[in-house]
């Protein structure tokens, strides 16, 4: 019998990566609005370069928001308090450019219609306990732990910027082991490269990746191209929405194309993607599917999706078409119904903006609750 070997790679970035900084600032703005006005409507974009931050977009709310304070608080929380590290959150220049939501869009959203057109995907698979693909799950945990050892002072010479990448070898469609681990960590000048590689391998890589997934042939590439002292917005421009594949499934599943960060729940692209993920997890729990992918598609102003699609890739015992027809019966797919079901009018979004919107079972991530079998129990399929 011939076995089929394949490789798949996913990447993640730390909270100090300039694009992720932009995402976190963009999500801190709707959080600030929602903390005062749960019905507030926000679309925020952020641009960072050098020691300057520009936030812009549309906000319709009675809340009083100090945008400069929101930006500085976010930068300092991540660890950017020195221009040499990438940006100084205390003294950087901040420009705020906001106006109200378009009256035409507002008239469509207020009655409960979708705030935009678009297509959203949700995915779940049994490769990990979090029902996420293994490559993106490991890449996120590496980036997350890289930031953690910096904050804890375990590796005090690290700076906030960083990236990770994991390649997994699959045999006959099942993950076998990790073939390559890439970590690029920003650090202070003068750090010995051999020391940095050894300490990151021991304190980050081996602390995160289960030993059974590492072999003597695993290739470790830690700061392979030399020093990485210049990072953050000083070295690279940061912009909201440039890490959308990092935010979802690491390229392992389809992506609708829209970014999540900066959008209050009235923008259907975010809540619908969250519900699609929840439905995919629920189907995986109720009918032991190895993989499940859900697509929802909306038109601006409409209160119901124009299409609902489910694919279990032949891994479910129940026909996917039959399951697909049940989705609108078990869940209210209207924008208002999704927001209510997932309780999204809360200031929870800044926490989503680094290390993935999916696969982290935080209490506030209602879409990551384990799929409740009573919602789609096999008995309902008989």
mmCIF file of C-alpha atoms in Angstrom:
data_model
loop_
_atom_site.group_PDB
_atom_site.id
_atom_site.type_symbol
_atom_site.label_atom_id
_atom_site.label_comp_id
_atom_site.label_asym_id
_atom_site.label_seq_id
_atom_site.Cartn_x
_atom_site.Cartn_y
_atom_site.Cartn_z
ATOM 1 C CA UNK A 1 0.000 0.000 0.000
ATOM 2 C CA UNK A 2 1.337 3.427 -0.968
ATOM 3 C CA UNK A 3 1.082 6.070 1.755
ATOM 4 C CA UNK A 4 0.552 9.681 0.795
ATOM 5 C CA UNK A 5 2.852 12.161 2.523
ATOM 6 C CA UNK A 6 2.074 15.869 2.418
ATOM 7 C CA UNK A 7 3.161 19.006 4.255
ATOM 8 C CA UNK A 8 1.188 22.030 5.410
ATOM 9 C CA UNK A 9 2.534 25.274 6.859
ATOM 10 C CA UNK A 10 0.834 28.023 8.866
ATOM 11 C CA UNK A 11 2.191 31.173 10.461
ATOM 12 C CA UNK A 12 1.334 33.449 13.358
ATOM 13 C CA UNK A 13 2.698 36.712 14.735
ATOM 14 C CA UNK A 14 3.072 38.179 18.207
ATOM 15 C CA UNK A 15 0.938 40.983 19.591
ATOM 16 C CA UNK A 16 3.887 43.311 18.934
ATOM 17 C CA UNK A 17 3.917 42.728 15.181
ATOM 18 C CA UNK A 18 2.958 46.065 13.537
ATOM 19 C CA UNK A 19 -0.070 44.637 11.714
ATOM 20 C CA UNK A 20 -1.296 43.032 14.922
ATOM 21 C CA UNK A 21 -0.752 46.301 16.771
ATOM 22 C CA UNK A 22 -3.057 47.898 14.208
ATOM 23 C CA UNK A 23 -5.657 45.170 14.720
ATOM 24 C CA UNK A 24 -5.563 45.549 18.496
ATOM 25 C CA UNK A 25 -5.941 49.323 18.357
ATOM 26 C CA UNK A 26 -8.785 48.957 15.860
ATOM 27 C CA UNK A 27 -10.533 46.523 18.209
ATOM 28 C CA UNK A 28 -9.864 48.645 21.303
ATOM 29 C CA UNK A 29 -11.962 51.411 19.728
ATOM 30 C CA UNK A 30 -15.237 49.420 19.390
ATOM 31 C CA UNK A 31 -14.586 47.989 22.853
ATOM 32 C CA UNK A 32 -14.418 51.519 24.236
ATOM 33 C CA UNK A 33 -17.687 52.379 22.466
ATOM 34 C CA UNK A 34 -19.496 49.190 23.496
ATOM 35 C CA UNK A 35 -18.473 49.631 27.134
ATOM 36 C CA UNK A 36 -20.625 52.782 27.161
ATOM 37 C CA UNK A 37 -23.088 52.131 24.352
ATOM 38 C CA UNK A 38 -23.880 48.469 23.510
ATOM 39 C CA UNK A 39 -25.740 49.631 20.405
ATOM 40 C CA UNK A 40 -22.842 51.691 19.058
ATOM 41 C CA UNK A 41 -21.761 51.125 15.462
ATOM 42 C CA UNK A 42 -18.059 51.255 14.672
ATOM 43 C CA UNK A 43 -15.742 50.652 11.722
ATOM 44 C CA UNK A 44 -12.158 51.551 12.649
ATOM 45 C CA UNK A 45 -8.925 51.285 10.670
ATOM 46 C CA UNK A 46 -5.410 51.886 12.030
ATOM 47 C CA UNK A 47 -2.133 52.756 10.321
ATOM 48 C CA UNK A 48 1.200 52.783 12.167
ATOM 49 C CA UNK A 49 4.545 53.941 10.834
ATOM 50 C CA UNK A 50 7.546 55.172 12.750
ATOM 51 C CA UNK A 51 6.371 57.028 15.830
ATOM 52 C CA UNK A 52 2.979 57.940 14.354
ATOM 53 C CA UNK A 53 -0.466 56.332 14.577
ATOM 54 C CA UNK A 54 -3.490 57.206 12.451
ATOM 55 C CA UNK A 55 -6.939 55.912 13.431
ATOM 56 C CA UNK A 56 -9.855 56.547 11.110
ATOM 57 C CA UNK A 57 -13.333 55.333 10.253
ATOM 58 C CA UNK A 58 -16.981 55.740 11.113
ATOM 59 C CA UNK A 59 -18.531 55.808 14.574
ATOM 60 C CA UNK A 60 -22.212 56.310 15.371
ATOM 61 C CA UNK A 61 -22.686 56.465 19.140
ATOM 62 C CA UNK A 62 -23.546 58.698 22.072
ATOM 63 C CA UNK A 63 -20.455 57.425 23.894
ATOM 64 C CA UNK A 64 -17.628 59.865 24.606
ATOM 65 C CA UNK A 65 -14.348 58.248 23.571
ATOM 66 C CA UNK A 66 -10.802 59.540 24.041
ATOM 67 C CA UNK A 67 -9.213 57.944 20.992
ATOM 68 C CA UNK A 68 -5.723 59.078 21.955
ATOM 69 C CA UNK A 69 -5.988 57.387 25.341
ATOM 70 C CA UNK A 70 -7.220 54.171 23.706
ATOM 71 C CA UNK A 71 -4.239 54.128 21.332
ATOM 72 C CA UNK A 72 -1.637 54.845 24.014
ATOM 73 C CA UNK A 73 -3.074 52.297 26.430
ATOM 74 C CA UNK A 74 -2.944 49.584 23.774
ATOM 75 C CA UNK A 75 0.637 50.335 22.751
ATOM 76 C CA UNK A 76 1.850 50.357 26.342
ATOM 77 C CA UNK A 77 -0.020 47.147 27.199
ATOM 78 C CA UNK A 78 1.805 45.360 24.391
ATOM 79 C CA UNK A 79 5.161 46.688 25.608
ATOM 80 C CA UNK A 80 5.954 49.566 23.278
ATOM 81 C CA UNK A 81 7.231 52.242 25.663
ATOM 82 C CA UNK A 82 10.475 53.054 23.858
ATOM 83 C CA UNK A 83 10.957 54.387 20.329
ATOM 84 C CA UNK A 84 14.084 52.243 19.951
ATOM 85 C CA UNK A 85 11.933 49.116 20.389
ATOM 86 C CA UNK A 86 9.564 50.216 17.627
ATOM 87 C CA UNK A 87 7.276 52.981 18.921
ATOM 88 C CA UNK A 88 6.851 54.971 22.131
ATOM 89 C CA UNK A 89 3.264 54.719 23.318
ATOM 90 C CA UNK A 90 3.707 57.648 25.697
ATOM 91 C CA UNK A 91 4.974 60.189 23.198
ATOM 92 C CA UNK A 92 4.011 59.007 19.706
ATOM 93 C CA UNK A 93 2.015 61.274 17.401
ATOM 94 C CA UNK A 94 -1.651 60.282 17.065
ATOM 95 C CA UNK A 95 -4.092 61.456 14.389
ATOM 96 C CA UNK A 96 -7.809 60.665 14.714
ATOM 97 C CA UNK A 97 -10.105 60.873 11.678
ATOM 98 C CA UNK A 98 -13.678 59.758 12.407
ATOM 99 C CA UNK A 99 -17.128 60.726 11.250
ATOM 100 C CA UNK A 100 -20.581 59.152 11.535
ATOM 101 C CA UNK A 101 -21.865 56.148 9.671
ATOM 102 C CA UNK A 102 -23.427 56.799 6.265
ATOM 103 C CA UNK A 103 -27.107 57.647 6.644
ATOM 104 C CA UNK A 104 -28.003 55.201 3.868
ATOM 105 C CA UNK A 105 -26.187 52.329 5.590
ATOM 106 C CA UNK A 106 -27.616 53.349 8.949
ATOM 107 C CA UNK A 107 -31.173 53.114 7.606
ATOM 108 C CA UNK A 108 -30.512 49.531 6.502
ATOM 109 C CA UNK A 109 -28.754 48.427 9.691
ATOM 110 C CA UNK A 110 -31.154 49.902 12.254
ATOM 111 C CA UNK A 111 -34.051 47.556 11.350
ATOM 112 C CA UNK A 112 -31.681 44.592 11.735
ATOM 113 C CA UNK A 113 -30.266 44.255 8.235
ATOM 114 C CA UNK A 114 -26.720 43.233 7.418
ATOM 115 C CA UNK A 115 -24.246 46.113 7.587
ATOM 116 C CA UNK A 116 -22.460 44.935 4.460
ATOM 117 C CA UNK A 117 -22.397 42.219 1.852
ATOM 118 C CA UNK A 118 -19.939 39.370 2.153
ATOM 119 C CA UNK A 119 -19.263 35.693 2.645
ATOM 120 C CA UNK A 120 -17.999 34.110 5.842
ATOM 121 C CA UNK A 121 -16.563 30.695 6.632
ATOM 122 C CA UNK A 122 -16.356 28.619 9.772
ATOM 123 C CA UNK A 123 -14.260 25.481 10.112
ATOM 124 C CA UNK A 124 -13.573 22.715 12.625
ATOM 125 C CA UNK A 125 -11.525 19.524 12.515
ATOM 126 C CA UNK A 126 -10.396 16.891 14.995
ATOM 127 C CA UNK A 127 -6.653 17.452 14.713
ATOM 128 C CA UNK A 128 -6.522 19.238 18.094
ATOM 129 C CA UNK A 129 -8.597 19.478 21.264
ATOM 130 C CA UNK A 130 -9.627 22.982 20.168
ATOM 131 C CA UNK A 131 -10.920 21.578 16.840
ATOM 132 C CA UNK A 132 -8.385 23.679 14.941
ATOM 133 C CA UNK A 133 -5.884 22.562 12.295
ATOM 134 C CA UNK A 134 -2.626 21.570 13.953
ATOM 135 C CA UNK A 135 -0.266 23.914 12.026
ATOM 136 C CA UNK A 136 -2.079 27.145 12.946
ATOM 137 C CA UNK A 137 -2.759 25.925 16.484
ATOM 138 C CA UNK A 138 0.958 25.365 17.105
ATOM 139 C CA UNK A 139 1.997 28.577 15.342
ATOM 140 C CA UNK A 140 -0.362 30.602 17.568
ATOM 141 C CA UNK A 141 0.832 28.944 20.741
ATOM 142 C CA UNK A 142 4.475 29.596 19.818
ATOM 143 C CA UNK A 143 3.837 33.295 19.162
ATOM 144 C CA UNK A 144 1.743 33.575 22.307
ATOM 145 C CA UNK A 145 4.398 31.923 24.459
ATOM 146 C CA UNK A 146 7.137 34.029 22.902
ATOM 147 C CA UNK A 147 5.312 37.108 24.207
ATOM 148 C CA UNK A 148 4.682 35.440 27.563
ATOM 149 C CA UNK A 149 8.344 34.690 28.321
ATOM 150 C CA UNK A 150 9.123 38.320 27.456
ATOM 151 C CA UNK A 151 6.458 39.696 29.796
ATOM 152 C CA UNK A 152 7.447 37.323 32.602
ATOM 153 C CA UNK A 153 11.083 38.372 32.312
ATOM 154 C CA UNK A 154 12.223 34.822 31.573
ATOM 155 C CA UNK A 155 13.918 36.104 28.413
ATOM 156 C CA UNK A 156 14.185 39.815 29.333
ATOM 157 C CA UNK A 157 16.168 40.767 26.244
ATOM 158 C CA UNK A 158 13.208 40.080 23.930
ATOM 159 C CA UNK A 159 11.235 42.923 22.365
ATOM 160 C CA UNK A 160 7.556 42.827 21.355
ATOM 161 C CA UNK A 161 7.797 42.044 17.631
ATOM 162 C CA UNK A 162 7.987 38.447 16.449
ATOM 163 C CA UNK A 163 6.696 35.733 14.144
ATOM 164 C CA UNK A 164 6.315 31.970 14.125
ATOM 165 C CA UNK A 165 5.755 29.361 11.455
ATOM 166 C CA UNK A 166 5.107 25.633 11.710
ATOM 167 C CA UNK A 167 5.221 22.957 9.016
ATOM 168 C CA UNK A 168 3.415 19.692 9.803
ATOM 169 C CA UNK A 169 3.941 16.458 7.914
ATOM 170 C CA UNK A 170 0.723 14.554 7.172
ATOM 171 C CA UNK A 171 0.527 10.886 6.323
ATOM 172 C CA UNK A 172 -2.696 9.753 4.660
ATOM 173 C CA UNK A 173 -4.367 12.979 5.800
ATOM 174 C CA UNK A 174 -3.390 12.669 9.468
ATOM 175 C CA UNK A 175 -0.755 14.829 11.194
ATOM 176 C CA UNK A 176 2.371 12.839 11.886
ATOM 177 C CA UNK A 177 5.017 15.220 13.198
ATOM 178 C CA UNK A 178 6.408 18.755 12.942
ATOM 179 C CA UNK A 179 9.015 18.965 10.218
ATOM 180 C CA UNK A 180 10.009 22.645 10.523
ATOM 181 C CA UNK A 181 9.722 25.286 13.239
ATOM 182 C CA UNK A 182 10.461 28.925 12.447
ATOM 183 C CA UNK A 183 10.708 31.615 15.130
ATOM 184 C CA UNK A 184 11.782 35.187 14.467
ATOM 185 C CA UNK A 185 12.092 37.112 17.729
ATOM 186 C CA UNK A 186 12.929 40.788 18.114
ATOM 187 C CA UNK A 187 15.629 41.345 20.728
ATOM 188 C CA UNK A 188 17.926 43.930 22.254
ATOM 189 C CA UNK A 189 21.271 44.623 20.546
ATOM 190 C CA UNK A 190 24.283 42.574 21.573
ATOM 191 C CA UNK A 191 22.556 39.246 22.262
ATOM 192 C CA UNK A 192 24.660 36.235 21.297
ATOM 193 C CA UNK A 193 22.839 34.392 18.459
ATOM 194 C CA UNK A 194 23.704 30.942 19.836
ATOM 195 C CA UNK A 195 22.314 31.879 23.244
ATOM 196 C CA UNK A 196 19.128 33.291 21.740
ATOM 197 C CA UNK A 197 18.559 30.182 19.621
ATOM 198 C CA UNK A 198 19.157 27.801 22.525
ATOM 199 C CA UNK A 199 16.966 29.716 24.962
ATOM 200 C CA UNK A 200 14.067 30.156 22.555
ATOM 201 C CA UNK A 201 14.230 26.500 21.576
ATOM 202 C CA UNK A 202 14.195 25.397 25.222
ATOM 203 C CA UNK A 203 11.797 27.984 26.714
ATOM 204 C CA UNK A 204 9.401 28.473 23.810
ATOM 205 C CA UNK A 205 9.482 25.700 21.207
ATOM 206 C CA UNK A 206 9.932 22.728 23.531
ATOM 207 C CA UNK A 207 7.551 24.260 26.076
ATOM 208 C CA UNK A 208 4.755 24.459 23.488
ATOM 209 C CA UNK A 209 5.096 21.634 20.985
ATOM 210 C CA UNK A 210 4.422 18.155 22.437
ATOM 211 C CA UNK A 211 7.615 16.056 22.372
ATOM 212 C CA UNK A 212 5.950 13.296 20.381
ATOM 213 C CA UNK A 213 5.550 15.734 17.478
ATOM 214 C CA UNK A 214 9.256 16.615 17.406
ATOM 215 C CA UNK A 215 11.825 14.269 15.900
ATOM 216 C CA UNK A 216 15.565 14.235 15.384
ATOM 217 C CA UNK A 217 14.842 15.446 11.844
ATOM 218 C CA UNK A 218 12.789 18.482 12.897
ATOM 219 C CA UNK A 219 14.387 21.580 11.395
ATOM 220 C CA UNK A 220 14.632 24.544 13.809
ATOM 221 C CA UNK A 221 15.076 27.944 12.191
ATOM 222 C CA UNK A 222 15.325 30.504 14.987
ATOM 223 C CA UNK A 223 16.372 33.994 13.889
ATOM 224 C CA UNK A 224 18.082 32.180 11.064
ATOM 225 C CA UNK A 225 18.979 35.314 9.118
ATOM 226 C CA UNK A 226 20.796 37.088 11.937
ATOM 227 C CA UNK A 227 20.015 39.938 14.370
ATOM 228 C CA UNK A 228 16.441 41.230 14.694
ATOM 229 C CA UNK A 229 16.758 44.383 16.792
ATOM 230 C CA UNK A 230 14.704 46.782 14.685
ATOM 231 C CA UNK A 231 11.007 45.914 14.783
ATOM 232 C CA UNK A 232 7.513 47.234 15.257
ATOM 233 C CA UNK A 233 6.278 50.279 13.321
ATOM 234 C CA UNK A 234 9.812 51.704 13.217
ATOM 235 C CA UNK A 235 10.861 48.874 10.895
ATOM 236 C CA UNK A 236 7.622 48.058 9.092
ATOM 237 C CA UNK A 237 4.290 49.723 8.471
ATOM 238 C CA UNK A 238 1.324 48.287 10.364
ATOM 239 C CA UNK A 239 -2.200 48.228 8.949
ATOM 240 C CA UNK A 240 -5.514 46.755 10.101
ATOM 241 C CA UNK A 241 -6.601 43.583 8.354
ATOM 242 C CA UNK A 242 -3.336 42.389 6.816
ATOM 243 C CA UNK A 243 -3.237 39.162 8.831
ATOM 244 C CA UNK A 244 -6.671 37.754 8.039
ATOM 245 C CA UNK A 245 -5.394 34.231 7.339
ATOM 246 C CA UNK A 246 -3.499 34.288 10.644
ATOM 247 C CA UNK A 247 -6.764 35.378 12.278
ATOM 248 C CA UNK A 248 -8.704 32.350 11.027
ATOM 249 C CA UNK A 249 -7.394 28.901 10.041
ATOM 250 C CA UNK A 250 -3.886 29.517 8.775
ATOM 251 C CA UNK A 251 -4.840 28.832 5.172
ATOM 252 C CA UNK A 252 -6.073 25.321 5.992
ATOM 253 C CA UNK A 253 -9.696 26.278 5.300
ATOM 254 C CA UNK A 254 -11.377 28.858 3.099
ATOM 255 C CA UNK A 255 -11.535 32.518 4.066
ATOM 256 C CA UNK A 256 -14.203 34.975 2.997
ATOM 257 C CA UNK A 257 -11.667 37.749 2.483
ATOM 258 C CA UNK A 258 -12.896 40.310 5.007
ATOM 259 C CA UNK A 259 -11.015 41.403 8.119
ATOM 260 C CA UNK A 260 -12.655 41.229 11.538
ATOM 261 C CA UNK A 261 -10.772 43.807 13.587
ATOM 262 C CA UNK A 262 -12.201 47.271 14.024
ATOM 263 C CA UNK A 263 -15.774 46.183 13.392
ATOM 264 C CA UNK A 264 -18.575 46.369 15.909
ATOM 265 C CA UNK A 265 -21.074 43.475 15.678
ATOM 266 C CA UNK A 266 -23.426 45.444 13.395
ATOM 267 C CA UNK A 267 -20.932 44.635 10.618
ATOM 268 C CA UNK A 268 -22.185 41.161 9.756
ATOM 269 C CA UNK A 269 -18.823 39.849 8.566
ATOM 270 C CA UNK A 270 -17.564 39.417 12.089
ATOM 271 C CA UNK A 271 -20.540 37.858 13.918
ATOM 272 C CA UNK A 272 -21.420 35.596 10.975
ATOM 273 C CA UNK A 273 -17.863 34.214 10.843
ATOM 274 C CA UNK A 274 -18.039 33.563 14.576
ATOM 275 C CA UNK A 275 -21.372 31.755 14.279
ATOM 276 C CA UNK A 276 -20.120 29.738 11.299
ATOM 277 C CA UNK A 277 -17.220 28.531 13.435
ATOM 278 C CA UNK A 278 -19.623 27.657 16.255
ATOM 279 C CA UNK A 279 -21.895 25.705 13.901
ATOM 280 C CA UNK A 280 -18.916 23.812 12.485
ATOM 281 C CA UNK A 281 -17.843 22.877 16.029
ATOM 282 C CA UNK A 282 -21.374 21.820 16.934
ATOM 283 C CA UNK A 283 -21.681 19.587 13.882
ATOM 284 C CA UNK A 284 -18.352 17.988 14.718
ATOM 285 C CA UNK A 285 -19.598 17.261 18.248
ATOM 286 C CA UNK A 286 -23.049 16.003 17.275
ATOM 287 C CA UNK A 287 -22.129 13.864 14.292
ATOM 288 C CA UNK A 288 -18.538 12.723 14.577
ATOM 289 C CA UNK A 289 -17.294 14.460 11.452
ATOM 290 C CA UNK A 290 -13.584 14.655 10.975
ATOM 291 C CA UNK A 291 -13.959 18.018 9.251
ATOM 292 C CA UNK A 292 -16.767 20.534 8.844
ATOM 293 C CA UNK A 293 -16.838 23.819 6.944
ATOM 294 C CA UNK A 294 -19.778 26.234 6.958
ATOM 295 C CA UNK A 295 -20.305 29.166 4.615
ATOM 296 C CA UNK A 296 -22.799 31.989 5.169
ATOM 297 C CA UNK A 297 -23.315 34.810 2.656
ATOM 298 C CA UNK A 298 -25.174 38.107 3.113
ATOM 299 C CA UNK A 299 -26.351 41.135 1.145
ATOM 300 C CA UNK A 300 -26.300 44.592 2.688
ATOM 301 C CA UNK A 301 -29.629 45.498 4.291
ATOM 302 C CA UNK A 302 -31.062 41.961 4.173
ATOM 303 C CA UNK A 303 -31.974 40.156 7.367
ATOM 304 C CA UNK A 304 -31.292 36.603 6.157
ATOM 305 C CA UNK A 305 -28.337 35.048 4.335
ATOM 306 C CA UNK A 306 -28.608 34.523 0.596
ATOM 307 C CA UNK A 307 -26.907 31.143 0.963
ATOM 308 C CA UNK A 308 -25.964 28.543 3.568
ATOM 309 C CA UNK A 309 -23.469 25.812 2.728
ATOM 310 C CA UNK A 310 -21.981 22.889 4.648
ATOM 311 C CA UNK A 311 -19.212 20.538 3.592
ATOM 312 C CA UNK A 312 -18.002 17.663 5.768
ATOM 313 C CA UNK A 313 -15.638 16.382 3.065
ATOM 314 C CA UNK A 314 -17.086 12.884 3.260
ATOM 315 C CA UNK A 315 -16.161 12.511 6.943
ATOM 316 C CA UNK A 316 -19.699 12.576 8.441
ATOM 317 C CA UNK A 317 -21.946 9.550 8.670
ATOM 318 C CA UNK A 318 -24.939 11.773 7.885
ATOM 319 C CA UNK A 319 -25.269 13.298 4.427
ATOM 320 C CA UNK A 320 -23.945 16.877 4.377
ATOM 321 C CA UNK A 321 -26.920 18.104 2.339
ATOM 322 C CA UNK A 322 -29.303 16.867 5.032
ATOM 323 C CA UNK A 323 -27.301 18.568 7.759
ATOM 324 C CA UNK A 324 -27.104 21.747 5.710
ATOM 325 C CA UNK A 325 -30.894 22.064 5.559
ATOM 326 C CA UNK A 326 -31.087 21.784 9.333
ATOM 327 C CA UNK A 327 -28.781 24.735 10.040
ATOM 328 C CA UNK A 328 -31.426 27.469 9.511
ATOM 329 C CA UNK A 329 -33.840 25.448 11.641
ATOM 330 C CA UNK A 330 -31.492 25.303 14.620
ATOM 331 C CA UNK A 331 -29.982 28.791 14.459
ATOM 332 C CA UNK A 332 -31.321 32.269 13.804
ATOM 333 C CA UNK A 333 -29.005 33.399 11.011
ATOM 334 C CA UNK A 334 -30.187 37.002 10.929
ATOM 335 C CA UNK A 335 -27.581 39.580 12.003
ATOM 336 C CA UNK A 336 -29.659 40.506 15.055
ATOM 337 C CA UNK A 337 -30.195 36.839 15.919
ATOM 338 C CA UNK A 338 -26.472 36.069 15.727
ATOM 339 C CA UNK A 339 -25.545 39.071 17.877
ATOM 340 C CA UNK A 340 -28.069 38.054 20.527
ATOM 341 C CA UNK A 341 -27.168 34.359 20.448
ATOM 342 C CA UNK A 342 -23.438 34.996 20.871
ATOM 343 C CA UNK A 343 -23.935 38.003 23.177
ATOM 344 C CA UNK A 344 -21.661 40.212 21.091
ATOM 345 C CA UNK A 345 -22.639 43.689 22.264
ATOM 346 C CA UNK A 346 -19.872 43.577 24.856
ATOM 347 C CA UNK A 347 -16.325 44.993 24.934
ATOM 348 C CA UNK A 348 -14.603 41.686 24.175
ATOM 349 C CA UNK A 349 -12.928 42.286 20.836
ATOM 350 C CA UNK A 350 -9.452 43.574 21.677
ATOM 351 C CA UNK A 351 -8.721 40.150 23.179
ATOM 352 C CA UNK A 352 -9.475 38.509 19.813
ATOM 353 C CA UNK A 353 -6.993 40.609 17.839
ATOM 354 C CA UNK A 354 -3.846 38.556 18.551
ATOM 355 C CA UNK A 355 -3.231 34.783 18.451
ATOM 356 C CA UNK A 356 -6.370 33.950 16.491
ATOM 357 C CA UNK A 357 -10.090 34.580 16.733
ATOM 358 C CA UNK A 358 -10.687 30.827 16.898
ATOM 359 C CA UNK A 359 -9.334 27.934 18.919
ATOM 360 C CA UNK A 360 -8.941 29.829 22.192
ATOM 361 C CA UNK A 361 -11.567 28.812 24.712
ATOM 362 C CA UNK A 362 -11.682 32.087 26.641
ATOM 363 C CA UNK A 363 -14.883 32.690 28.657
ATOM 364 C CA UNK A 364 -15.819 35.731 26.578
ATOM 365 C CA UNK A 365 -15.407 33.861 23.265
ATOM 366 C CA UNK A 366 -18.949 32.516 23.131
ATOM 367 C CA UNK A 367 -18.437 31.095 19.637
ATOM 368 C CA UNK A 368 -15.757 28.786 21.045
ATOM 369 C CA UNK A 369 -18.081 27.040 23.463
ATOM 370 C CA UNK A 370 -18.097 23.330 22.795
ATOM 371 C CA UNK A 371 -20.839 22.537 20.314
ATOM 372 C CA UNK A 372 -23.895 21.598 22.346
ATOM 373 C CA UNK A 373 -25.156 18.246 21.141
ATOM 374 C CA UNK A 374 -28.736 19.040 22.142
ATOM 375 C CA UNK A 375 -28.781 21.724 19.448
ATOM 376 C CA UNK A 376 -28.092 19.278 16.659
ATOM 377 C CA UNK A 377 -28.496 15.843 18.155
ATOM 378 C CA UNK A 378 -28.259 12.782 15.908
ATOM 379 C CA UNK A 379 -31.834 11.864 16.911
ATOM 380 C CA UNK A 380 -33.031 14.925 15.000
ATOM 381 C CA UNK A 381 -31.559 13.432 11.846
ATOM 382 C CA UNK A 382 -33.513 10.185 11.903
#
